[in-house]
PDB file of C-alpha atoms in Angstrom:
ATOM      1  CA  UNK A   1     -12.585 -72.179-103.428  1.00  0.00           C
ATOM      2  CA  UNK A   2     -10.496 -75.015-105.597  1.00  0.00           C
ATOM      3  CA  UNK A   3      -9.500 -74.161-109.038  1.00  0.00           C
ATOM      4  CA  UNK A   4     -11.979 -76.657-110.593  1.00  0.00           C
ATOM      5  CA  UNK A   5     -15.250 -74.846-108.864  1.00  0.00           C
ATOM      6  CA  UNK A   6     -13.443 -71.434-109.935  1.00  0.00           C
ATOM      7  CA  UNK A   7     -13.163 -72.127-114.048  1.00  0.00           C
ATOM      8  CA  UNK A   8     -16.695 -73.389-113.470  1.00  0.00           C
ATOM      9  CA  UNK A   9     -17.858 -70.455-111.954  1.00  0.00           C
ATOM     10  CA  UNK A  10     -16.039 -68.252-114.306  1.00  0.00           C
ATOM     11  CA  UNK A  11     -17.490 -70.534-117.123  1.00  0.00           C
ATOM     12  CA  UNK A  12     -20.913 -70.138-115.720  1.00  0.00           C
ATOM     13  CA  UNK A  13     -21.069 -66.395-116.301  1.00  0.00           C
ATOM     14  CA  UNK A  14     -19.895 -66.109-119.439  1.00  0.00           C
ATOM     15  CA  UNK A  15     -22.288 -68.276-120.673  1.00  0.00           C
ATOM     16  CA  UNK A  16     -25.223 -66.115-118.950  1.00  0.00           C
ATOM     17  CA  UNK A  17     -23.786 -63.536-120.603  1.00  0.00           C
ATOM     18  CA  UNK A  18     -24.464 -65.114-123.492  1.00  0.00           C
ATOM     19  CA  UNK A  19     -27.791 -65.952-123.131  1.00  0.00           C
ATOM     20  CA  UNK A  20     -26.693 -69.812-122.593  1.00  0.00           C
ATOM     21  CA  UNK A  21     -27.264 -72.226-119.680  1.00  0.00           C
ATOM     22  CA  UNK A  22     -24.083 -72.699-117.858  1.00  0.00           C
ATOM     23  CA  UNK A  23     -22.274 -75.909-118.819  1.00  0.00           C
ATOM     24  CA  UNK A  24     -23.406 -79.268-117.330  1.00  0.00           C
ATOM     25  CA  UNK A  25     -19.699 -80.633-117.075  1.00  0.00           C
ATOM     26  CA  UNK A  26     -16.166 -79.003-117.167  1.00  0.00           C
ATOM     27  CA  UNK A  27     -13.234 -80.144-118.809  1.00  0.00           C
ATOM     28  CA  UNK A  28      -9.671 -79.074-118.607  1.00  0.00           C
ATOM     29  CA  UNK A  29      -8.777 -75.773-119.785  1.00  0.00           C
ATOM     30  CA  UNK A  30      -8.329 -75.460-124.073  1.00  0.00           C
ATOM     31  CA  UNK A  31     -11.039 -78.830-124.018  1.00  0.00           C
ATOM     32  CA  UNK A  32     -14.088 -78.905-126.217  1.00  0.00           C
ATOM     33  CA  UNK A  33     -17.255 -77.255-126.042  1.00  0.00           C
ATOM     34  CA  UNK A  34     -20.154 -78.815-127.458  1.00  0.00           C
ATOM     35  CA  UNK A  35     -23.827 -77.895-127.817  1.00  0.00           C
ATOM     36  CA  UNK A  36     -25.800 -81.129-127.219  1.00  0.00           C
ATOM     37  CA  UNK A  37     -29.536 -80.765-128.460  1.00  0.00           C
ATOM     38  CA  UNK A  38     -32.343 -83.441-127.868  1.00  0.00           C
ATOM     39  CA  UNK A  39     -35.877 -83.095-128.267  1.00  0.00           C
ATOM     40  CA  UNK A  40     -38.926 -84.944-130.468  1.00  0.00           C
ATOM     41  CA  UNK A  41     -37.652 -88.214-129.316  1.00  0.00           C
ATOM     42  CA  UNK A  42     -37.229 -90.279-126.291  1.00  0.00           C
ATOM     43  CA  UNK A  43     -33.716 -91.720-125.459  1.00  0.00           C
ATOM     44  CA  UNK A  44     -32.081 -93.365-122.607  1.00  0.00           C
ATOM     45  CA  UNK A  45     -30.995 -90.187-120.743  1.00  0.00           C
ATOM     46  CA  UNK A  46     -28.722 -91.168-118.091  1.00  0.00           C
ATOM     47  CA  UNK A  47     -26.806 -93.848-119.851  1.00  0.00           C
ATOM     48  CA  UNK A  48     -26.948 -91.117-122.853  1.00  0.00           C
ATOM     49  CA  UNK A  49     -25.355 -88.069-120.431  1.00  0.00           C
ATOM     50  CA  UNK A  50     -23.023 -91.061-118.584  1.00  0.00           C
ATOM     51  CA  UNK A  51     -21.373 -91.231-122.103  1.00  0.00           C
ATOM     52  CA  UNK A  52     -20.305 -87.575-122.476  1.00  0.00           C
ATOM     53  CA  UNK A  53     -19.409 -87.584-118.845  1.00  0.00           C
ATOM     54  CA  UNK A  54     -17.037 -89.869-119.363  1.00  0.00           C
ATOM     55  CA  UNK A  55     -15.355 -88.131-122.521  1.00  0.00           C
ATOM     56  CA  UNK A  56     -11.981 -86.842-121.333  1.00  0.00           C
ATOM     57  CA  UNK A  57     -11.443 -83.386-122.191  1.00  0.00           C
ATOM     58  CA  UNK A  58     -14.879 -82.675-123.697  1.00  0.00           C
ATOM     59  CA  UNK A  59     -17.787 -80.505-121.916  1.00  0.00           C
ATOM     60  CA  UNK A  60     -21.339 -79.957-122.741  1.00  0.00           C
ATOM     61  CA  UNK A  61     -24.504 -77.629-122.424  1.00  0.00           C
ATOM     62  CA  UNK A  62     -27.734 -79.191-123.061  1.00  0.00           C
ATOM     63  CA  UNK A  63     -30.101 -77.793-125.606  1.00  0.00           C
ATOM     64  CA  UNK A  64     -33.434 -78.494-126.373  1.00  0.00           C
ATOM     65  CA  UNK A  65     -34.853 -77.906-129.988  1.00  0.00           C
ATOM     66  CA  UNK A  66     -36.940 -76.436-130.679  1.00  0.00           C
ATOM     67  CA  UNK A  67     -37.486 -74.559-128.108  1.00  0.00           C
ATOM     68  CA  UNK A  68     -33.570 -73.208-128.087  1.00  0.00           C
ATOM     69  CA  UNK A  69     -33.277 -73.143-131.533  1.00  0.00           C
ATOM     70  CA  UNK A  70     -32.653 -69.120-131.405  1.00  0.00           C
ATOM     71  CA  UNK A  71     -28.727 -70.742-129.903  1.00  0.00           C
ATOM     72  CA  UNK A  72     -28.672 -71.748-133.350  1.00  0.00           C
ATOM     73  CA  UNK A  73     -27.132 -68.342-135.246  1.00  0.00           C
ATOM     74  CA  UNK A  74     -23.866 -66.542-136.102  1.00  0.00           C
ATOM     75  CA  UNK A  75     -21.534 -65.948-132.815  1.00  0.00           C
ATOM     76  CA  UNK A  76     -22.037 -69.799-131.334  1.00  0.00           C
ATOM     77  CA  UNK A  77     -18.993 -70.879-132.770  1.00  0.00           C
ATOM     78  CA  UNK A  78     -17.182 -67.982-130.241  1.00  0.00           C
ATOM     79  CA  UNK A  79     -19.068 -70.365-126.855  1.00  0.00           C
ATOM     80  CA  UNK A  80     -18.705 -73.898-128.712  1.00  0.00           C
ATOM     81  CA  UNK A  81     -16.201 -76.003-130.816  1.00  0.00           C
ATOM     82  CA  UNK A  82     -19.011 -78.034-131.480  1.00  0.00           C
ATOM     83  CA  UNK A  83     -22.894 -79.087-131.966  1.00  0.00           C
ATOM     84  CA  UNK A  84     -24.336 -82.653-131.478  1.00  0.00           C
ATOM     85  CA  UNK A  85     -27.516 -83.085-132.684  1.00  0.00           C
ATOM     86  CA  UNK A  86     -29.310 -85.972-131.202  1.00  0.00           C
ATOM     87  CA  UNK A  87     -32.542 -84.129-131.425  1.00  0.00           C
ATOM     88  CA  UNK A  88     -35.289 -85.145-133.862  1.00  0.00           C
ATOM     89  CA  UNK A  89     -36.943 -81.697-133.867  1.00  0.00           C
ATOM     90  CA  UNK A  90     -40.368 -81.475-135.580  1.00  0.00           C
ATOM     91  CA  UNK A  91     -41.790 -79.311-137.175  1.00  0.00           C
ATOM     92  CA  UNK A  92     -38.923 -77.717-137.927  1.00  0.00           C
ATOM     93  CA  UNK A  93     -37.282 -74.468-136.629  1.00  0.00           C
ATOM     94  CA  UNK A  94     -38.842 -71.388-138.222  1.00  0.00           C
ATOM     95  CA  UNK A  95     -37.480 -69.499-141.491  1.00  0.00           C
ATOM     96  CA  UNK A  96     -35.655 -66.861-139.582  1.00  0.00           C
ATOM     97  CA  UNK A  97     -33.891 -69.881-137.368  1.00  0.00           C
ATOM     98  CA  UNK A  98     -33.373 -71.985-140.188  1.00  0.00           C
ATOM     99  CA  UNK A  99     -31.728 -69.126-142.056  1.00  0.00           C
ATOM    100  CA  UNK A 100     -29.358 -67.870-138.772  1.00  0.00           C
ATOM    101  CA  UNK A 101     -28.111 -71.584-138.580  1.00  0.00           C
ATOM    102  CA  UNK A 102     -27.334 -71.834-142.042  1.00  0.00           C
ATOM    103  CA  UNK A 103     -25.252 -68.528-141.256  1.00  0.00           C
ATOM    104  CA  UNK A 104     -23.459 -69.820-138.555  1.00  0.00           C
ATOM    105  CA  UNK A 105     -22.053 -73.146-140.411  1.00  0.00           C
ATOM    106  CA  UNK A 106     -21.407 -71.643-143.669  1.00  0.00           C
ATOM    107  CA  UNK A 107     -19.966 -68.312-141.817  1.00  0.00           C
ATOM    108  CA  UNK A 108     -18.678 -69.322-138.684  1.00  0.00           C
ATOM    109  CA  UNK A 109     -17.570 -72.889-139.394  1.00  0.00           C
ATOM    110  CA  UNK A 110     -18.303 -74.790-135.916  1.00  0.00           C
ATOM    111  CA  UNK A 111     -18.141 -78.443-136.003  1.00  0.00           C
ATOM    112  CA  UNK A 112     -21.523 -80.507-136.662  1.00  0.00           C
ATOM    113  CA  UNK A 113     -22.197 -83.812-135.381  1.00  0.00           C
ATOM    114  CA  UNK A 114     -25.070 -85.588-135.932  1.00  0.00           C
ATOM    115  CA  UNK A 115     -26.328 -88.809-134.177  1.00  0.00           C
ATOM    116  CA  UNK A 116     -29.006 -91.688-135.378  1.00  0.00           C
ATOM    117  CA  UNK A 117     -32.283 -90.742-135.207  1.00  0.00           C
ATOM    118  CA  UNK A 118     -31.487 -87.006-136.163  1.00  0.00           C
ATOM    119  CA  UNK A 119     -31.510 -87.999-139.645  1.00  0.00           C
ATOM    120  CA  UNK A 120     -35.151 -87.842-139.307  1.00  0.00           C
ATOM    121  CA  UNK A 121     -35.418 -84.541-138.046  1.00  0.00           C
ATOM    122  CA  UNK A 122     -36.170 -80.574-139.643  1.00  0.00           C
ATOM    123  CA  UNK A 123     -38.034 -83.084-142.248  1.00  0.00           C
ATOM    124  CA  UNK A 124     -40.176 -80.464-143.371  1.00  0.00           C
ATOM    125  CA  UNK A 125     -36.904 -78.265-143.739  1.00  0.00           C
ATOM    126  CA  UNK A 126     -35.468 -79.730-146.711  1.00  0.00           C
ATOM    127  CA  UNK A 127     -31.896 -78.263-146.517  1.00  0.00           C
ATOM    128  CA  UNK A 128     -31.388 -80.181-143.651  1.00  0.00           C
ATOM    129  CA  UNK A 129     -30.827 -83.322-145.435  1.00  0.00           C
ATOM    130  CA  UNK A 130     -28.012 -81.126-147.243  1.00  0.00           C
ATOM    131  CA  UNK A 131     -26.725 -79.846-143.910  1.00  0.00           C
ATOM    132  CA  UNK A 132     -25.865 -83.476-142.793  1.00  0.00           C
ATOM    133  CA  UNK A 133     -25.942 -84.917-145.416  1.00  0.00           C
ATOM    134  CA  UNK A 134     -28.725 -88.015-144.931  1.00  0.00           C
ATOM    135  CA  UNK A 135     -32.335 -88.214-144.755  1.00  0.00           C
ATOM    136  CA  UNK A 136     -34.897 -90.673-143.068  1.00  0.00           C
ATOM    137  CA  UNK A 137     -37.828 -90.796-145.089  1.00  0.00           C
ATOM    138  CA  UNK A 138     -40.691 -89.980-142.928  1.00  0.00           C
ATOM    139  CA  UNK A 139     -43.518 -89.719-145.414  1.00  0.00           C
ATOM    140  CA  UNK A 140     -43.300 -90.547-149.619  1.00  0.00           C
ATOM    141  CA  UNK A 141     -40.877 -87.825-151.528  1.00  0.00           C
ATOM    142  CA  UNK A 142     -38.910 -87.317-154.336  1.00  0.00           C
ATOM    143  CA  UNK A 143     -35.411 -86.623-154.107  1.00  0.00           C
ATOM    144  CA  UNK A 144     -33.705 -85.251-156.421  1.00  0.00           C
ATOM    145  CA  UNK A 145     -36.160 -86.654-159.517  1.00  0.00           C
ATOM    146  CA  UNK A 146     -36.152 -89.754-157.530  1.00  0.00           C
ATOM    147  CA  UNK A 147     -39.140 -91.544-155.244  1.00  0.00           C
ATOM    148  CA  UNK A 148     -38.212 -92.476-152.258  1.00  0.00           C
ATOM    149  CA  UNK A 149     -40.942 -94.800-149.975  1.00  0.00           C
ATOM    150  CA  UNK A 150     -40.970 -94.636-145.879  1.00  0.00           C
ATOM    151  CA  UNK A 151     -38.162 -95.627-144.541  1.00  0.00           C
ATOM    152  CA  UNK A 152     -38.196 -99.061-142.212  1.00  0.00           C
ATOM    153  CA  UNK A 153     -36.442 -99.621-138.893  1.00  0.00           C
ATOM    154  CA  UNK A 154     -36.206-102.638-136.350  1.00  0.00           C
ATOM    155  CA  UNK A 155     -35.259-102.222-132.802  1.00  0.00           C
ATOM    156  CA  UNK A 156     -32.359-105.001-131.651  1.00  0.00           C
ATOM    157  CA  UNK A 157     -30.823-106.174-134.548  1.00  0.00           C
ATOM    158  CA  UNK A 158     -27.197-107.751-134.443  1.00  0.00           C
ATOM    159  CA  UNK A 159     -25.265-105.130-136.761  1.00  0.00           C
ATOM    160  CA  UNK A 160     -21.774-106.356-138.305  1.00  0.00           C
ATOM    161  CA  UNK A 161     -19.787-102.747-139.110  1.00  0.00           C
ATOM    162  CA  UNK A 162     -16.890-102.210-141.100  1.00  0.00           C
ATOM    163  CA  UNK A 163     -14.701 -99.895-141.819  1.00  0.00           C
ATOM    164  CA  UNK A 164     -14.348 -98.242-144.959  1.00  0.00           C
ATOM    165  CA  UNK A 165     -11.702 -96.156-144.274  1.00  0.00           C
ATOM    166  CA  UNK A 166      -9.193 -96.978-141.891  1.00  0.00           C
ATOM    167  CA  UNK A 167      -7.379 -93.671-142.464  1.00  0.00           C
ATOM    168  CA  UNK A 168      -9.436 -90.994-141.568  1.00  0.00           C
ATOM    169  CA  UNK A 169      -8.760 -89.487-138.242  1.00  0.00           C
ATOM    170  CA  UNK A 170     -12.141 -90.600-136.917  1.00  0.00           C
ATOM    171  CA  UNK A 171     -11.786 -94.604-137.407  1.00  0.00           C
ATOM    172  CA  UNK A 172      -8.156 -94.595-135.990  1.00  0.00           C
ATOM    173  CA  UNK A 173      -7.900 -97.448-133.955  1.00  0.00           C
ATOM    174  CA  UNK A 174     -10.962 -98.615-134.880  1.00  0.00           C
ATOM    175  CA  UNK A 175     -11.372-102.401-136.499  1.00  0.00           C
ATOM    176  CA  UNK A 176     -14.530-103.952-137.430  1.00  0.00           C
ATOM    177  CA  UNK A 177     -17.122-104.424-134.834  1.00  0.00           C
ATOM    178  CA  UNK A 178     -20.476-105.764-134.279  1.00  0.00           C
ATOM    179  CA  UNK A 179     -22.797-103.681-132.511  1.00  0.00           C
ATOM    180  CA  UNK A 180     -26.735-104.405-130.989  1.00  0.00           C
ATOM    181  CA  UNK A 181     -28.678-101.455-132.183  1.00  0.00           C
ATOM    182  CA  UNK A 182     -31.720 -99.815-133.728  1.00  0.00           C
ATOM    183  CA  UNK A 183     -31.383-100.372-137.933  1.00  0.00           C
ATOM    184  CA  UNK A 184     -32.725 -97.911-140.708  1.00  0.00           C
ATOM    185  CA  UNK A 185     -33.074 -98.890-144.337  1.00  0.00           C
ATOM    186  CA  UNK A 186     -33.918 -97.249-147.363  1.00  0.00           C
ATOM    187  CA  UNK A 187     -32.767 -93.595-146.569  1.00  0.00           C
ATOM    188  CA  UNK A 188     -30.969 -91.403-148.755  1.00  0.00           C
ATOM    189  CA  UNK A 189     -27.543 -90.693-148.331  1.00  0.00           C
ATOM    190  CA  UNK A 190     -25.729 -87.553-150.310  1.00  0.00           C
ATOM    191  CA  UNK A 191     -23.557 -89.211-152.971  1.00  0.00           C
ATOM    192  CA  UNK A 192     -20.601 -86.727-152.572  1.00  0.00           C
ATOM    193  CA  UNK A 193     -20.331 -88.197-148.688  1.00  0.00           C
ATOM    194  CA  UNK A 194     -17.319 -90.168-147.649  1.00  0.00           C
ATOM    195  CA  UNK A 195     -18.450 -93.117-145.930  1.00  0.00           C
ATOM    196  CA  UNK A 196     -16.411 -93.963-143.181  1.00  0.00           C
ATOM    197  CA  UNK A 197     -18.588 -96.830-141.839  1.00  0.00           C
ATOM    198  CA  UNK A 198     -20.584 -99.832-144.096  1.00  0.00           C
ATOM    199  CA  UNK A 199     -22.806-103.270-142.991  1.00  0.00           C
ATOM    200  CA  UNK A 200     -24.111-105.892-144.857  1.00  0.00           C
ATOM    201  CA  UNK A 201     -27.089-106.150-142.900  1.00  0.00           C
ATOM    202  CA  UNK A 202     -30.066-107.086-145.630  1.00  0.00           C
ATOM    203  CA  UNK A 203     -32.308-105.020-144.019  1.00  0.00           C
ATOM    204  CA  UNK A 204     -29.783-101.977-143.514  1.00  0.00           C
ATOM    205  CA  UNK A 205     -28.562 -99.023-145.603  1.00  0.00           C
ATOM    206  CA  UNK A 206     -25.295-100.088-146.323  1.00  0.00           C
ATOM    207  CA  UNK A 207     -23.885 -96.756-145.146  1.00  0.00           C
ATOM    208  CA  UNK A 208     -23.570 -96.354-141.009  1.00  0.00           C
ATOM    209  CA  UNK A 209     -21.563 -93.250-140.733  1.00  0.00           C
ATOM    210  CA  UNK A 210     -20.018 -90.716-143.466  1.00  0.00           C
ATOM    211  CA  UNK A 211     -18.558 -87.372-143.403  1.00  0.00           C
ATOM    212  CA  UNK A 212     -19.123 -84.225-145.160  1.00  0.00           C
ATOM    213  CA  UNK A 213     -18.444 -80.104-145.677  1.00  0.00           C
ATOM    214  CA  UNK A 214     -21.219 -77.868-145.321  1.00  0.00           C
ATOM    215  CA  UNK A 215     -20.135 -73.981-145.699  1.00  0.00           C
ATOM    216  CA  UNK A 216     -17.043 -73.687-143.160  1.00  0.00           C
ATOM    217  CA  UNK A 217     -17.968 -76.370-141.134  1.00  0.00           C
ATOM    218  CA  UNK A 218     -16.856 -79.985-140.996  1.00  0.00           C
ATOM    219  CA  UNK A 219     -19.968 -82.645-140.560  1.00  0.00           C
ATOM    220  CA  UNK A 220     -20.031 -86.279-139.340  1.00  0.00           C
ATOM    221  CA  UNK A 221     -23.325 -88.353-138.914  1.00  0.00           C
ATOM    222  CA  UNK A 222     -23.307 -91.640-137.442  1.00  0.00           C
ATOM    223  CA  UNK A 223     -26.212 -93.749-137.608  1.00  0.00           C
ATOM    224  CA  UNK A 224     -25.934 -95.960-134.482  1.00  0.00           C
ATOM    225  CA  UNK A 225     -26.771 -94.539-131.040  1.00  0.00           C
ATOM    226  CA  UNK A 226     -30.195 -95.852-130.017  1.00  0.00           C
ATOM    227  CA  UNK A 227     -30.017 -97.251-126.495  1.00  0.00           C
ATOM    228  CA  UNK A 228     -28.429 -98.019-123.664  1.00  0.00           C
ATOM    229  CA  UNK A 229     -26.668-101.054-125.413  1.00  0.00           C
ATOM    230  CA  UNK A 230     -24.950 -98.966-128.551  1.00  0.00           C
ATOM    231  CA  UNK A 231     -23.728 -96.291-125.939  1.00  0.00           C
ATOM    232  CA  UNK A 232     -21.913 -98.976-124.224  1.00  0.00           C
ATOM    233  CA  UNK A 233     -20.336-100.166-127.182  1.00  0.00           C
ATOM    234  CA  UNK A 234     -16.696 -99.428-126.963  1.00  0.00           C
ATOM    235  CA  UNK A 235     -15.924 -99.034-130.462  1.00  0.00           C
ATOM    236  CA  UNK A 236     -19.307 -96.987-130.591  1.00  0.00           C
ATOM    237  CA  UNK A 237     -18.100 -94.957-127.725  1.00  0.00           C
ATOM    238  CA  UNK A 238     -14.354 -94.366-129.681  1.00  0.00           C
ATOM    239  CA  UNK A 239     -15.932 -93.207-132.882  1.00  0.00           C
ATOM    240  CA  UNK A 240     -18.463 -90.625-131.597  1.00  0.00           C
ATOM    241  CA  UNK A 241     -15.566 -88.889-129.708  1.00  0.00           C
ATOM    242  CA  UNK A 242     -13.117 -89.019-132.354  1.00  0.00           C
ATOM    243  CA  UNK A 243     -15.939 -87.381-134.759  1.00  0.00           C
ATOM    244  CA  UNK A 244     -16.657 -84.564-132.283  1.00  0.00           C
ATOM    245  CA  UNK A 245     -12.772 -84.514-132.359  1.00  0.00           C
ATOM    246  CA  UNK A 246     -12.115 -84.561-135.691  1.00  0.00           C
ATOM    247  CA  UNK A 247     -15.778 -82.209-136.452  1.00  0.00           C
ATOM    248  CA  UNK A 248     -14.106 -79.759-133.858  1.00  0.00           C
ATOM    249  CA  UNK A 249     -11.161 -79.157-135.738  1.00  0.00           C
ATOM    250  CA  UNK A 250      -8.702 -80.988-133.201  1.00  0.00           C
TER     251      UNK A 250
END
């Protein structure tokens, strides 16, 4: 037996132990660990997987939500560096879940990542929108005393993306880009974000990715991530890994 199929092994049964699906890819020993949820909305899944796989230094267990959602709670943060939400769970997960995650980010401080169309999800869960800090309108609402209307979106629209920040640790190395992609306007975005990532597309939110706190842990959303076309956007591809990075503490 070779090292490699040894770790995984070893990896395997700690993660039973736990009550967690062993990992679907290994990286080098003192990588990242990251939760990966889907669920509530279809997505290109190999091209989708084919990205991760090809993340140096980062592994991944799939989750699906909601029917994993008990993962969700105090302890995680001891089997993952990490959690990338790319799930657009509805309804959402039930009061005891909902008040376990909250736990586990304000108490245990894992990293939070969340991608495109999870800003719509938990939308009946309104700390959620608080949790990442955006929210796609999925029905009329108020807001904080203010009415929001549905939110539109277009599949295939020409995005140009700038960067508003060049210095964080997640745009390093990343200049402006344009990017074919899936485009939401009219959500809300929390006003104490830091927007890493603008367009000017008319039909756009201006914001495209931001970062917040929540509790311990350290949140990035980024907007883009629809098909097979954004994942193979290299600048795409350098920002998502640099905000699991940077979300994982590293």
């Amino acid at each position: 037996m070779n090292r490699r199929m040894f770790c995984l092994g070893i990896a395997a049964i700690a993660l039973a132990a736990a009550g967690l699906p062993a990992a679907e890819k290994a990286g080098p020993e003192g990588g990242i660990r990251i939760l990966l949820t889907t669920g509530g909305h279809a997505f290109e899944e190999d091209a989708f997987y084919a990205m991760f796989d090809a993340m140096r230094g980062i592994e991944y267990t799939k989750a699906e939500l909601p029917k994993d959602a008990g993962l969700l709670k105090p302890g995680l943060e001891k089997q993952f560096d990490c959690i990338v939400m790319y799930d657009m769970c509805k309804p959402a997960i039930s009061p005891e879940q909902r008040k376990a995650f909250v736990e586990l980010l304000t108490t245990g401080g894992i990293g939070l990542v969340s991608m495109h169309h999870n800003l719509g999800a938990q939308w009946d869960w309104d700390e959620y929108r608080k949790i990442i800090g955006g929210r796609f309108i999925l029905e009329p609402t108020v807001i904080d005393g203010k009415a929001w209307t549905v939110t539109p979106w277009a599949h295939g629209q020409r995005l140009n993306v700038k960067i508003a920040n060049r210095e964080h640790p997640i745009t390093k190395g990343v200049g402006d880009f344009e990017i074919e992609d899936e485009i939401y306007g009219k959500f809300w975005v929390d006003p104490r974000a830091e927007v890493l990532l603008t367009t000017d597309h008319s039909e756009n939110n201006p914001e495209v990715a931001w970062t917040k706190t929540y509790g311990k842990s350290r949140v990035f959303h980024l907007m883009l991530g629809h098909d097979g076309k954004a994942y193979a956007n290299p600048a795409y591809r350098k920002l998502l890994e640099q905000g699991i990075r940077w979300a994982a503490g590293r």
